Every structure is written in structure tokens, then in C-alpha cells.
Short mmCIF file of C-alpha atoms in Angstrom, two decimals:
data_model
loop_
_atom_site.label_atom_id
_atom_site.label_comp_id
_atom_site.label_asym_id
_atom_site.label_seq_id
_atom_site.Cartn_x
_atom_site.Cartn_y
_atom_site.Cartn_z
CA MET A 1 93.84 107.92 120.05
CA VAL A 2 90.52 106.13 120.29
CA THR A 3 90.38 104.15 117.07
CA GLY A 4 86.68 103.44 117.49
CA SER A 5 85.88 107.09 116.79
CA LEU A 6 87.87 107.31 113.57
CA LYS A 7 86.03 107.95 110.34
CA ARG A 8 86.44 105.61 107.39
CA THR A 9 86.37 106.38 103.69
CA PRO A 10 84.17 104.40 101.27
CA LEU A 11 87.36 102.52 100.29
CA TYR A 12 88.23 101.25 103.77
CA GLU A 13 87.42 97.62 102.94
CA GLU A 14 89.47 97.82 99.74
CA HIS A 15 92.49 99.01 101.72
CA ARG A 16 92.16 96.20 104.25
CA ARG A 17 91.84 93.65 101.48
CA ALA A 18 94.98 95.03 99.82
CA GLY A 19 96.88 94.54 103.08
CA ALA A 20 97.38 98.24 103.75
CA ARG A 21 98.81 99.38 107.04
CA MET A 22 96.11 101.66 108.44
CA VAL A 23 96.89 104.66 110.65
CA PRO A 24 94.90 107.43 112.29
CA PHE A 25 95.22 110.74 110.45
CA ALA A 26 93.21 113.90 111.15
CA GLY A 27 90.38 111.86 112.65
CA TRP A 28 90.34 109.29 109.86
CA GLU A 29 91.59 105.74 109.58
CA MET A 30 93.72 105.95 106.45
CA PRO A 31 96.15 103.71 104.53
CA LEU A 32 99.77 104.60 105.35
CA SER A 33 101.21 102.16 102.82
CA TYR A 34 100.55 98.98 100.89
CA ALA A 35 103.84 97.66 99.49
CA GLY A 36 106.11 100.08 101.41
CA ILE A 37 106.49 103.84 101.33
CA LEU A 38 109.65 103.93 99.21
CA GLU A 39 108.30 101.51 96.63
CA GLU A 40 105.08 103.52 96.32
CA HIS A 41 107.06 106.76 96.13
CA ARG A 42 109.14 105.44 93.24
CA ALA A 43 106.04 104.09 91.50
CA VAL A 44 104.58 107.61 91.47
CA ARG A 45 107.84 109.19 90.25
CA THR A 46 108.21 106.70 87.41
CA GLY A 47 104.75 105.27 86.70
CA ALA A 48 101.44 106.00 88.37
CA GLY A 49 99.98 105.68 91.85
CA LEU A 50 96.39 105.86 93.05
CA PHE A 51 95.71 107.49 96.43
CA ASP A 52 92.53 107.52 98.46
CA VAL A 53 92.33 111.08 99.79
CA SER A 54 88.63 110.99 100.60
CA HIS A 55 89.42 112.40 104.04
CA MET A 56 89.86 115.80 102.44
CA GLY A 57 87.00 118.23 102.75
CA VAL A 58 84.85 119.03 99.72
CA VAL A 59 82.63 122.11 99.89
CA GLU A 60 80.42 123.38 97.10
CA LEU A 61 79.44 127.04 96.77
CA ARG A 62 76.44 127.76 94.59
CA GLY A 63 74.47 130.79 93.54
CA ARG A 64 74.96 134.26 92.16
CA GLY A 65 77.03 135.19 95.20
CA ALA A 66 79.34 132.15 95.06
CA GLU A 67 82.13 133.89 93.14
CA GLU A 68 82.00 136.92 95.40
CA THR A 69 82.17 134.66 98.46
CA CYS A 70 85.27 132.95 97.06
CA GLN A 71 86.79 136.28 96.21
CA ARG A 72 86.21 137.69 99.70
CA LEU A 73 87.52 134.59 101.46
CA THR A 74 90.59 133.67 99.47
CA THR A 75 93.83 135.40 98.51
CA ASN A 76 94.08 134.47 94.85
CA ASP A 77 91.93 136.13 92.17
CA VAL A 78 88.95 133.87 91.53
CA ARG A 79 87.74 136.21 88.78
CA ARG A 80 90.64 135.05 86.63
CA LEU A 81 89.12 131.57 86.46
CA ARG A 82 87.04 130.46 83.50
CA ASP A 83 84.59 127.57 83.73
CA GLY A 84 86.58 124.34 84.07
CA ARG A 85 89.64 125.93 85.65
CA ALA A 86 91.05 125.76 89.16
CA GLN A 87 93.56 127.68 91.27
CA TYR A 88 95.62 127.13 94.38
CA THR A 89 94.75 129.69 97.02
CA LEU A 90 94.75 130.50 100.73
CA LEU A 91 92.17 131.17 103.40
CA LEU A 92 93.45 133.84 105.82
CA ASN A 93 92.22 135.04 109.18
CA GLU A 94 91.90 138.79 109.91
CA ARG A 95 95.51 138.87 111.13
CA GLY A 96 96.69 137.52 107.80
CA GLY A 97 97.51 134.07 109.21
CA ILE A 98 96.90 131.03 107.00
CA LEU A 99 93.79 129.13 108.12
CA ASP A 100 94.16 126.65 105.29
CA ASP A 101 95.47 126.18 101.79
CA LEU A 102 93.07 124.87 99.20
CA ILE A 103 92.19 124.49 95.56
CA VAL A 104 89.15 126.30 94.18
CA TYR A 105 87.55 124.65 91.13
CA ARG A 106 85.19 126.73 88.99
CA LEU A 107 82.61 124.43 87.39
CA GLU A 108 80.32 127.27 86.29
CA SER A 109 80.03 130.97 87.10
CA THR A 110 77.58 130.07 89.87
CA ARG A 111 79.20 126.84 91.08
CA PHE A 112 82.57 126.38 92.76
CA VAL A 113 84.12 123.42 94.57
CA LEU A 114 86.66 123.93 97.35
CA CYS A 115 89.01 121.11 98.37
CA LEU A 116 90.18 121.51 101.97
CA ASN A 117 92.64 119.82 104.30
CA ALA A 118 90.98 117.12 106.38
CA ALA A 119 92.22 118.49 109.70
CA ASN A 120 90.72 121.91 108.92
CA THR A 121 87.48 121.00 107.19
CA ASP A 122 85.14 121.63 110.13
CA THR A 123 86.69 124.97 111.09
CA ASP A 124 86.98 126.04 107.43
CA LEU A 125 83.34 125.23 106.84
CA ALA A 126 82.23 127.29 109.85
CA TRP A 127 84.46 130.14 108.68
CA ILE A 128 83.09 129.98 105.14
CA ARG A 129 79.48 129.94 106.36
CA ASN A 130 80.17 132.92 108.64
CA HIS A 131 81.69 134.93 105.82
CA ALA A 132 79.44 133.83 102.96
CA ARG A 133 78.09 136.73 100.90
CA ALA A 134 74.47 137.09 99.88
CA GLU A 135 73.00 134.59 97.43
CA THR A 136 75.57 131.93 98.28
CA GLU A 137 74.58 128.42 99.20
CA VAL A 138 77.32 126.55 101.09
CA GLU A 139 77.08 122.79 101.00
CA ASP A 140 79.40 120.31 102.69
CA ARG A 141 79.87 117.55 100.14
CA SER A 142 82.62 115.73 102.09
CA ALA A 143 80.47 112.77 103.15
CA ASP A 144 78.94 112.01 99.76
CA THR A 145 82.15 112.56 97.77
CA ALA A 146 85.17 110.29 97.53
CA LEU A 147 88.41 111.83 96.30
CA LEU A 148 91.00 109.75 94.49
CA ALA A 149 94.34 111.10 93.30
CA LEU A 150 95.91 109.40 90.28
CA GLN A 151 99.46 110.72 90.11
CA GLY A 152 102.64 110.11 88.15
CA PRO A 153 104.17 110.55 84.70
CA ARG A 154 101.97 107.71 83.42
CA ALA A 155 98.79 108.82 85.21
CA ALA A 156 97.14 109.76 81.90
CA GLN A 157 97.73 106.21 80.68
CA GLY A 158 95.88 104.93 83.74
CA LEU A 159 92.97 107.31 83.21
CA ARG A 160 92.53 107.05 79.44
CA PRO A 161 90.49 103.82 79.24
CA HIS A 162 87.91 105.16 81.70
CA VAL A 163 87.10 108.63 80.40
CA ALA A 164 86.11 110.43 77.23
CA GLU A 165 89.13 110.98 75.00
CA THR A 166 88.68 114.77 75.16
CA LEU A 167 89.76 114.63 78.81
CA MET A 168 93.29 113.77 77.72
CA ALA A 169 93.60 117.40 76.59
CA LEU A 170 92.75 118.72 80.06
CA PRO A 171 95.49 121.25 80.93
CA PRO A 172 97.12 121.56 84.37
CA PHE A 173 94.52 123.00 86.75
CA GLY A 174 91.75 122.19 84.31
CA CYS A 175 88.63 120.42 85.58
CA LEU A 176 85.53 118.90 84.00
CA GLU A 177 82.28 117.39 85.18
CA THR A 178 81.99 114.11 83.37
CA ARG A 179 81.47 110.41 83.80
CA MET A 180 84.28 108.10 84.65
CA ALA A 181 83.86 104.33 84.38
CA GLY A 182 80.13 104.97 84.40
CA VAL A 183 80.18 107.08 87.58
CA SER A 184 79.47 110.83 87.83
CA ALA A 185 82.76 112.57 88.53
CA ILE A 186 84.73 115.76 88.43
CA VAL A 187 88.08 115.05 86.83
CA ALA A 188 90.74 117.68 87.56
CA ARG A 189 94.38 117.87 86.50
CA THR A 190 95.64 118.73 89.97
CA GLY A 191 97.64 116.96 92.66
CA TYR A 192 100.13 117.11 95.49
CA THR A 193 103.11 115.06 94.30
CA GLY A 194 105.04 117.26 91.88
CA GLU A 195 104.03 114.97 89.01
CA ASP A 196 101.39 115.10 86.32
CA GLY A 197 98.16 113.62 87.52
CA PHE A 198 94.47 113.84 88.17
CA GLU A 199 92.19 114.26 91.12
CA LEU A 200 88.89 112.45 90.78
CA PHE A 201 85.88 113.60 92.76
CA VAL A 202 83.40 110.75 92.57
CA ARG A 203 80.16 109.93 94.29
CA ALA A 204 80.86 107.98 97.47
CA ASP A 205 78.68 105.08 96.28
CA GLY A 206 80.70 104.79 93.07
CA ALA A 207 84.12 105.04 94.70
CA ARG A 208 84.83 101.32 95.00
CA HIS A 209 84.04 100.78 91.35
CA VAL A 210 86.30 103.61 90.17
CA TRP A 211 89.09 102.58 92.55
CA THR A 212 88.95 98.98 91.33
CA VAL A 213 88.88 99.68 87.59
CA VAL A 214 91.66 102.28 87.74
CA LEU A 215 93.87 99.99 89.84
CA ALA A 216 93.34 97.25 87.29
CA THR A 217 94.85 99.53 84.63
CA SER A 218 98.59 99.22 83.99
CA PRO A 219 100.78 100.72 85.43
CA VAL A 220 98.63 102.07 88.27
CA ARG A 221 99.46 100.91 91.80
CA PRO A 222 97.93 101.86 95.14
CA ALA A 223 99.85 104.42 97.18
CA GLY A 224 99.29 105.55 100.76
CA LEU A 225 99.63 108.65 102.87
CA GLY A 226 103.26 107.79 103.68
CA ALA A 227 104.28 108.19 100.05
CA ARG A 228 101.98 111.18 99.69
CA ASP A 229 104.00 112.93 102.38
CA THR A 230 107.44 112.01 101.00
CA LEU A 231 106.33 112.98 97.48
CA ARG A 232 104.98 116.38 98.50
CA LEU A 233 108.05 117.15 100.60
CA GLU A 234 110.39 116.12 97.80
CA ALA A 235 108.40 118.37 95.47
CA GLY A 236 108.87 121.21 97.98
CA LEU A 237 105.13 121.50 98.60
CA LEU A 238 103.94 122.78 101.97
CA LEU A 239 101.71 120.95 104.42
CA HIS A 240 99.27 123.04 106.43
CA GLY A 241 99.63 122.35 110.13
CA ALA A 242 103.35 121.62 109.71
CA ASP A 243 104.99 124.21 107.44
CA MET A 244 102.36 126.89 107.91
CA ASP A 245 99.46 127.58 110.25
CA ALA A 246 97.21 130.35 111.51
CA ASP A 247 100.30 132.12 112.93
CA THR A 248 102.12 132.06 109.59
CA CYS A 249 101.50 134.64 106.86
CA PRO A 250 101.87 133.94 103.13
CA TYR A 251 104.99 136.11 102.94
CA GLU A 252 106.69 133.94 105.54
CA ALA A 253 105.56 130.74 103.86
CA GLY A 254 106.81 131.86 100.43
CA LEU A 255 103.28 131.73 99.02
CA GLU A 256 103.00 135.42 98.06
CA ARG A 257 102.47 134.59 94.40
CA PHE A 258 99.06 133.26 95.40
CA VAL A 259 98.12 136.54 97.10
CA ARG A 260 96.57 139.02 94.67
CA LEU A 261 96.51 142.30 96.53
CA ASP A 262 95.04 143.92 93.39
CA SER A 263 92.00 141.63 93.37
CA GLY A 264 89.90 143.74 95.73
CA PRO A 265 89.06 143.20 99.39
CA PHE A 266 89.47 139.80 101.05
CA VAL A 267 89.71 138.67 104.66
CA GLY A 268 93.25 139.29 105.90
CA ARG A 269 94.14 141.71 103.10
CA ASP A 270 95.14 144.59 105.41
CA ALA A 271 97.59 142.34 107.24
CA ALA A 272 98.86 140.99 103.91
CA VAL A 273 99.44 144.52 102.60
CA ALA A 274 101.44 145.33 105.73
CA ALA A 275 103.50 142.15 105.43
CA ALA A 276 104.18 142.87 101.75
CA ARG A 277 105.27 146.43 102.56
CA GLU A 278 107.29 145.80 105.70
CA GLY A 279 108.64 142.35 104.92
CA THR A 280 108.78 139.52 107.41
CA ALA A 281 111.48 138.44 109.84
CA ARG A 282 111.02 134.76 109.01
CA ARG A 283 110.97 132.85 105.76
CA LEU A 284 110.31 129.24 104.91
CA ALA A 285 113.39 127.79 103.20
CA ARG A 286 114.12 124.53 101.42
CA LEU A 287 117.22 122.84 102.79
CA LEU A 288 119.25 120.13 101.09
CA LEU A 289 121.62 118.32 103.45
CA ARG A 290 125.19 117.96 102.28
CA GLY A 291 126.16 115.58 105.07
CA ALA A 292 124.67 112.29 106.24
CA GLY A 293 121.50 112.37 108.32
CA ILE A 294 117.79 112.94 108.10
CA PRO A 295 116.31 116.21 109.31
CA ARG A 296 113.04 115.88 111.20
CA ARG A 297 110.35 118.25 112.36
CA ASP A 298 111.44 120.55 115.26
CA TYR A 299 115.19 120.04 114.74
CA ALA A 300 117.16 123.27 115.13
CA VAL A 301 118.65 125.10 112.13
CA THR A 302 121.86 127.00 112.86
CA ALA A 303 124.23 129.44 111.16
CA HIS A 304 127.77 129.53 112.58
CA GLY A 305 126.49 127.78 115.69
CA ARG A 306 123.62 130.21 116.36
CA ARG A 307 120.07 128.97 116.14
CA ILE A 308 118.22 130.77 113.35
CA GLY A 309 115.17 128.56 112.90
CA THR A 310 113.41 125.23 113.02
CA VAL A 311 112.68 122.37 110.65
CA THR A 312 108.93 122.22 109.94
CA SER A 313 109.02 119.10 107.72
CA GLY A 314 111.94 116.84 107.02
CA GLY A 315 112.87 113.48 105.63
CA LEU A 316 114.88 111.57 103.13
CA ALA A 317 114.39 112.50 99.48
CA PRO A 318 114.14 109.08 97.84
CA VAL A 319 115.22 110.23 94.37
CA LEU A 320 118.21 112.16 95.74
CA GLY A 321 119.12 109.80 98.57
CA ARG A 322 119.72 112.92 100.68
CA GLY A 323 118.11 114.53 103.67
CA ILE A 324 115.78 117.42 102.84
CA ALA A 325 113.73 119.82 104.90
CA LEU A 326 111.43 122.77 104.91
CA ALA A 327 112.47 125.11 107.69
CA MET A 328 111.18 128.40 109.06
CA ILE A 329 114.32 130.52 109.50
CA GLU A 330 115.49 134.12 109.83
CA ARG A 331 115.00 135.75 106.46
CA ALA A 332 118.61 137.01 106.28
CA HIS A 333 119.72 133.37 105.88
CA ALA A 334 117.04 132.23 103.46
CA ALA A 335 118.65 133.09 100.10
CA ALA A 336 119.44 130.17 97.79
CA GLY A 337 123.03 129.03 98.14
CA THR A 338 123.33 129.97 101.82
CA ARG A 339 125.20 127.37 103.88
CA LEU A 340 123.50 126.46 107.14
CA ALA A 341 123.40 123.44 109.45
CA VAL A 342 120.71 121.21 110.88
CA GLU A 343 121.35 119.90 114.40
CA ILE A 344 120.82 116.15 114.36
CA ARG A 345 121.35 114.49 117.75
CA GLY A 346 123.96 117.05 118.77
CA ARG A 347 125.74 117.03 115.43
CA ALA A 348 125.69 120.04 113.08
CA VAL A 349 125.06 118.58 109.62
CA GLU A 350 125.81 120.97 106.78
CA ALA A 351 122.87 122.05 104.64
CA GLU A 352 122.32 124.39 101.71
CA VAL A 353 119.32 126.57 100.92
CA VAL A 354 117.98 125.59 97.49
CA ASP A 355 115.30 126.89 95.15
CA GLY A 356 112.50 124.93 93.60
CA PRO A 357 111.37 121.32 93.95
CA PHE A 358 114.00 118.98 95.39
CA HIS A 359 113.25 116.12 93.02
CA ARG A 360 114.15 118.23 89.99
CA LEU A 361 117.58 119.04 91.42
CA ALA A 362 118.81 115.58 90.53
CA THR A 363 118.54 116.25 86.82
CA ALA A 364 119.33 119.98 86.96
CA MET B 1 107.46 86.71 111.34
CA GLN B 2 110.74 84.92 112.08
CA PHE B 3 112.24 84.62 115.61
CA PRO B 4 115.20 82.23 115.44
CA GLU B 5 115.52 79.88 118.42
CA ASN B 6 119.24 80.48 118.94
CA LEU B 7 118.80 84.21 119.70
CA ARG B 8 117.65 86.10 122.79
CA TYR B 9 115.36 89.13 122.60
CA THR B 10 114.68 92.41 124.44
CA ARG B 11 111.45 94.25 125.16
CA GLU B 12 112.78 97.03 122.91
CA HIS B 13 112.95 94.56 119.99
CA GLU B 14 116.68 93.93 119.73
CA TRP B 15 118.12 90.44 119.26
CA ILE B 16 121.44 89.13 120.53
CA LEU B 17 123.48 86.12 119.48
CA VAL B 18 126.23 85.07 121.87
CA ARG B 19 129.36 83.16 120.85
CA ASP B 20 131.93 82.81 123.59
CA HIS B 21 132.28 86.26 125.12
CA GLU B 22 131.24 88.16 121.99
CA ALA B 23 127.67 88.96 121.01
CA THR B 24 126.13 90.16 117.75
CA VAL B 25 123.21 92.59 118.07
CA GLY B 26 120.51 93.76 115.68
CA ILE B 27 116.83 94.60 115.58
CA THR B 28 114.17 91.95 115.18
CA ASP B 29 112.03 91.03 112.20
CA PHE B 30 109.08 92.46 114.16
CA ALA B 31 110.92 95.78 114.66
CA GLN B 32 111.96 96.17 111.02
CA HIS B 33 108.43 95.37 109.91
CA GLU B 34 106.94 97.95 112.27
CA LEU B 35 109.46 100.61 111.20
CA GLY B 36 109.01 100.08 107.47
CA ASP B 37 111.73 101.07 104.99
CA VAL B 38 114.93 101.70 106.96
CA VAL B 39 116.83 104.55 105.32
CA PHE B 40 119.50 105.55 107.85
CA VAL B 41 121.51 103.79 110.53
CA GLU B 42 123.74 105.52 113.07
CA LEU B 43 126.16 103.31 114.98
CA PRO B 44 128.91 103.83 117.59
CA GLU B 45 132.63 103.42 116.90
CA VAL B 46 134.64 100.36 117.87
CA GLY B 47 135.85 100.58 121.46
CA VAL B 48 132.85 102.48 122.79
CA PRO B 49 131.36 101.07 126.00
CA VAL B 50 127.63 100.28 126.00
CA SER B 51 125.27 99.74 128.94
CA GLU B 52 122.29 97.45 129.18
CA GLY B 53 119.10 99.39 128.46
CA LYS B 54 120.94 102.47 127.12
CA ALA B 55 120.71 103.60 123.50
CA PHE B 56 123.85 102.90 121.46
CA GLY B 57 122.55 103.70 117.98
CA VAL B 58 119.69 104.93 115.89
CA VAL B 59 117.68 103.31 113.12
CA GLU B 60 115.57 105.65 111.00
CA SER B 61 112.78 104.64 108.69
CA VAL B 62 111.01 106.97 106.29
CA LYS B 63 108.52 107.86 109.01
CA ALA B 64 110.28 107.39 112.33
CA VAL B 65 113.48 107.75 114.34
CA SER B 66 114.09 104.81 116.64
CA ASP B 67 116.80 104.32 119.27
CA VAL B 68 118.54 100.96 119.48
CA TYR B 69 119.29 99.82 123.04
CA ALA B 70 122.11 97.62 124.26
CA PRO B 71 120.76 94.27 125.50
CA VAL B 72 123.80 93.86 127.79
CA ASP B 73 126.82 95.73 129.20
CA GLY B 74 130.02 95.56 127.20
CA THR B 75 132.30 97.15 124.64
CA VAL B 76 131.76 97.51 120.91
CA THR B 77 134.23 95.28 119.06
CA ALA B 78 132.84 95.58 115.51
CA VAL B 79 130.38 97.69 113.56
CA ASN B 80 128.54 96.65 110.42
CA ASP B 81 129.74 99.11 107.79
CA ASP B 82 127.61 97.41 105.12
CA VAL B 83 124.42 98.40 106.93
CA ARG B 84 125.59 102.02 107.15
CA ALA B 85 125.95 102.05 103.37
CA LYS B 86 122.85 99.92 102.71
CA PRO B 87 120.33 100.50 105.54
CA GLU B 88 117.76 98.39 103.66
CA LEU B 89 119.72 95.32 104.82
CA VAL B 90 117.92 95.78 108.16
CA ASN B 91 114.63 95.10 106.36
CA GLN B 92 115.91 92.45 103.99
CA ASP B 93 117.95 90.35 106.42
CA PRO B 94 117.47 91.51 110.02
CA TYR B 95 119.23 88.50 111.59
CA GLY B 96 121.97 88.22 108.96
CA GLY B 97 123.39 91.02 106.79
CA GLY B 98 121.39 93.54 108.80
CA TRP B 99 123.29 93.00 112.08
CA LEU B 100 124.39 96.28 113.71
CA VAL B 101 127.26 95.79 116.18
CA LYS B 102 129.29 93.17 117.99
CA ILE B 103 129.81 93.59 121.70
CA ARG B 104 132.35 92.01 124.08
CA LEU B 105 130.26 91.00 127.08
CA ALA B 106 131.08 92.37 130.50
CA ASP B 107 128.82 89.82 132.20
CA PRO B 108 127.69 86.83 130.12
CA GLY B 109 125.09 86.05 132.78
CA GLN B 110 123.04 89.06 131.62
CA VAL B 111 122.04 87.21 128.46
CA ASP B 112 120.10 84.60 130.41
CA LEU B 113 117.76 87.33 131.66
CA LEU B 114 116.60 88.13 128.11
CA MET B 115 113.56 86.61 126.40
CA THR B 116 113.72 83.34 124.51
CA ALA B 117 112.23 83.15 121.01
CA ALA B 118 109.03 81.66 122.41
CA ALA B 119 108.72 84.36 125.08
CA TYR B 120 109.42 87.13 122.56
CA SER B 121 106.91 85.72 120.09
CA GLU B 122 104.32 85.82 122.86
CA TYR B 123 105.43 89.33 123.82
CA THR B 124 104.98 90.73 120.31
CA ARG B 125 101.56 89.17 119.79
CA GLY B 126 98.96 91.88 119.45
CA GLN B 127 101.55 94.70 119.23
CA GLU B 128 101.33 95.10 115.45
CA THR B 129 100.06 98.42 114.17
#
């Protein structure tokens, strides 16, 4: 990795000053952690953490054709969105494989914002431009937009002093163009941690100001990409490029509830219809280890000694103190309650297929 | 970064403390810092033979799996059960409560080939991520 070629967010200097450990990620030099991954993870589960996720792609679609472009490119039903509402959705190729997962924010009937994975932004943008319908203007806003994620059960407490009081009533997946600490911003109640929280799209030249004032608000603490990954895994949320990719269809990934076959034509719909009708041989499952050990990406998953799949993401669930994994396995073994094993350095460690977010199991 | 003078060090970032023919082994302050939060430690059983340069255990942080290599030839005489139960001891006290195993030395002369604190300090300079 040539570090000289890595891109930096507008908050790079702030991260260095805070003593962050910086790592290359998807072509960017990003903060892995500040105080330690586990400490930041717990801060987000119990208080509030602020993440710089400005590496993510931000694309704006404008014009009378913008909604139709969204509708034709994504699997969810954009027409169900009102102004100020967002939805999780997928971008498929013609074979029905997942090019990316994203959130579409509807600001107005003629203005939509798409938030894309950093590693896919360039290819997504080319794909979107190629498939744009008439009267759609596609603008890459990634460079002039910083994205901050304020996440945790006390995130609202960290946001409140800096926004209009009406924003406190923003529902999950609501979004609003507003001002935040004097800076133009889109405030959205979305995130990637399994907690309440907000994503803040701010002008790049106002990012340092917003970052600084929010961090100065109790109980907000900075959190890095390390905790972002452990939080999303513990919440059972998928990572594109690990748990799904262009060779994975939504029915394998367990994302079929975001595919609206009744919403009219979209790229990949024929393949999706076939997958829905015929079923898939593989299925992404959530595994909770019953024995000691930490499952990692590419470890084998077995049933009665026979390999039935592969771990796509794994780690220790900090709130459970147990190993957890997402694994792509034969569908016949993917029902909740099924006992399987993960091979860890030649040892078969017992695991159980579970439903729902891991971090809620503790209190269930 | 602490590198006590009475220890010897390996290029793989283990430390060894020799008393008579028994040595205590762990990973260095540099290693624990690079790994970050240690959350799992896998160690051999007492009586297992170990060979210089060969992995005898595993230390896992949140992000990474890391082998631990034997600094010398010998036989495991004790294993730190506390660190199995509380892997964070490796971060909190790498040269004390975070020790991993004790080894009966096959050839005490091997220890002299390992780096001194000064040499190891020089070796780690510039390796931080």
C-alpha cells in the first residue's frame, strides 16, 4: 500500500491531533481507533460516539427523472418515500448480484441523495451515470461533503444543543436539510451500529467546526473504523465486499425484504424473480459460538465434520464476550437453532445459528 | 514504551526472562500496543515441547490473529491461566501479569543470541503503525 496516494478527509488533522491510529481503508487514510476499539465500542453501546465516515460516497440525483432513475437502479420502492425520508436499498447488476448496498435519502421529489460504500463509489457512480433516465442530473458530492455519524443511545443528547429542537422528533430513517452549529447540513436518523443515532452530511469546509463542537458535548466521544466494524457485526449488519458482493444475490444475503418485486422494472429484477421463485442453495447465517474462540473471515463452517460454508465476517462480540460470525452456508443448515461448528486452527468449535442482532441476545 | 533491561527480546516481539534453567515468556509492550485490545489467548498444555522460532500459542486482538513464537527450545512447565481468563492482562501488564508460559530450557546458551533491551528498542524504532 502506497500511503502517499491515500485520500484524506477534511478531519485528518483532527484525528492526528487526537492521537488516532490511522490505517489505509478503501483508498483512504482513516482513523482505526483513538482510545481503543473496545472502549469506543462500549461508548457507542452505552453513550454516544462520533465517527468520521467522510470516505463514503455521496451522490446527488436531481431533476424530474431523478425518482425514476432511483427506481430503475435500486431494489427497494423509492416511490414509497415522502420528502424527508430515507430507505436502505441495493444496487444490482443484470445477473442480480449486489453491486453495493446504500441508503437513498429523498430531500424533495426532484432531489435524492445516495450514500455509497467508499470502495464502490467510483464504480457505482459510473453505473449510475450509465443507467440514468432522462431528465436526471447526477452529481458526485463526495469531495465537497463530509459525513459524520453520531451513534449511541445518548446520540440525541449530543446533537440537541446544535440543531433546531424540531429535529429531536426526527423518526428513524427521517432526514432534513437544516443548519447544524451554523453549518449547512443534512441531518438523518440513520446509522450502521444497531443503535439510535444520526448521520450528518455537512459541507467539507464546515466539517472541522461541526466535529469539534459535537465532540465537546457530553457524552460524545470519538470512535474509529475499528469500533464501527465490531458494532455493525454485533448488530448483525452486513458489509459489502465481505458478506456480500457482485456474486451474491439478495436472497442469499438475507436482504430480500429490501427487494420490492412489485415496484416495477429495475436492473437485476429478472434474476431476482428467478431467485425468489427457485430459492438459493446458499444463505448468509448469523452464528453465535458456544465454545471458546474467535471466528475470522474465511474460516470453514462444518456440520457433522462436513464443510458447508465459510465465515464472511467474524469477531468477538464485546457485549456478549462470545465469538460471532456471519457465514455463507448451505441453506439446509441455515435455520435458527441449528448446531454447526467453526473450524478454528484445526479445532471444531460449536456454534449455533441465531436470528436477529447479536447484541440484543444478551437481554433477550 | 517499556523494555526492561533484565529481559531478552525476539524479532517476533516476544520477551524472555531466565532464572536458572527456567524461562518466563510473553509478548512485548510494543507488540501489545500494535495489536490493540487482546481478547483471546491460546496456550499449550504443560509438558508440551517447544522449538525456537516455532509458534507455541496465539494472541488475538479485536482486529488480528497473531502467533506467538518460542524464543528458545524447551518444554512448557507452566501456563498462565489468569491470562486465558483475562486476556486484557497482556495489554495492562505485558511483563508481569500478562506472562504466557514458562519453559524449561534445553540449551541456556540460546538466550544469549537474543536481543538486549537496547538492541530491541533500536529494532522497533520506526515499526509503529
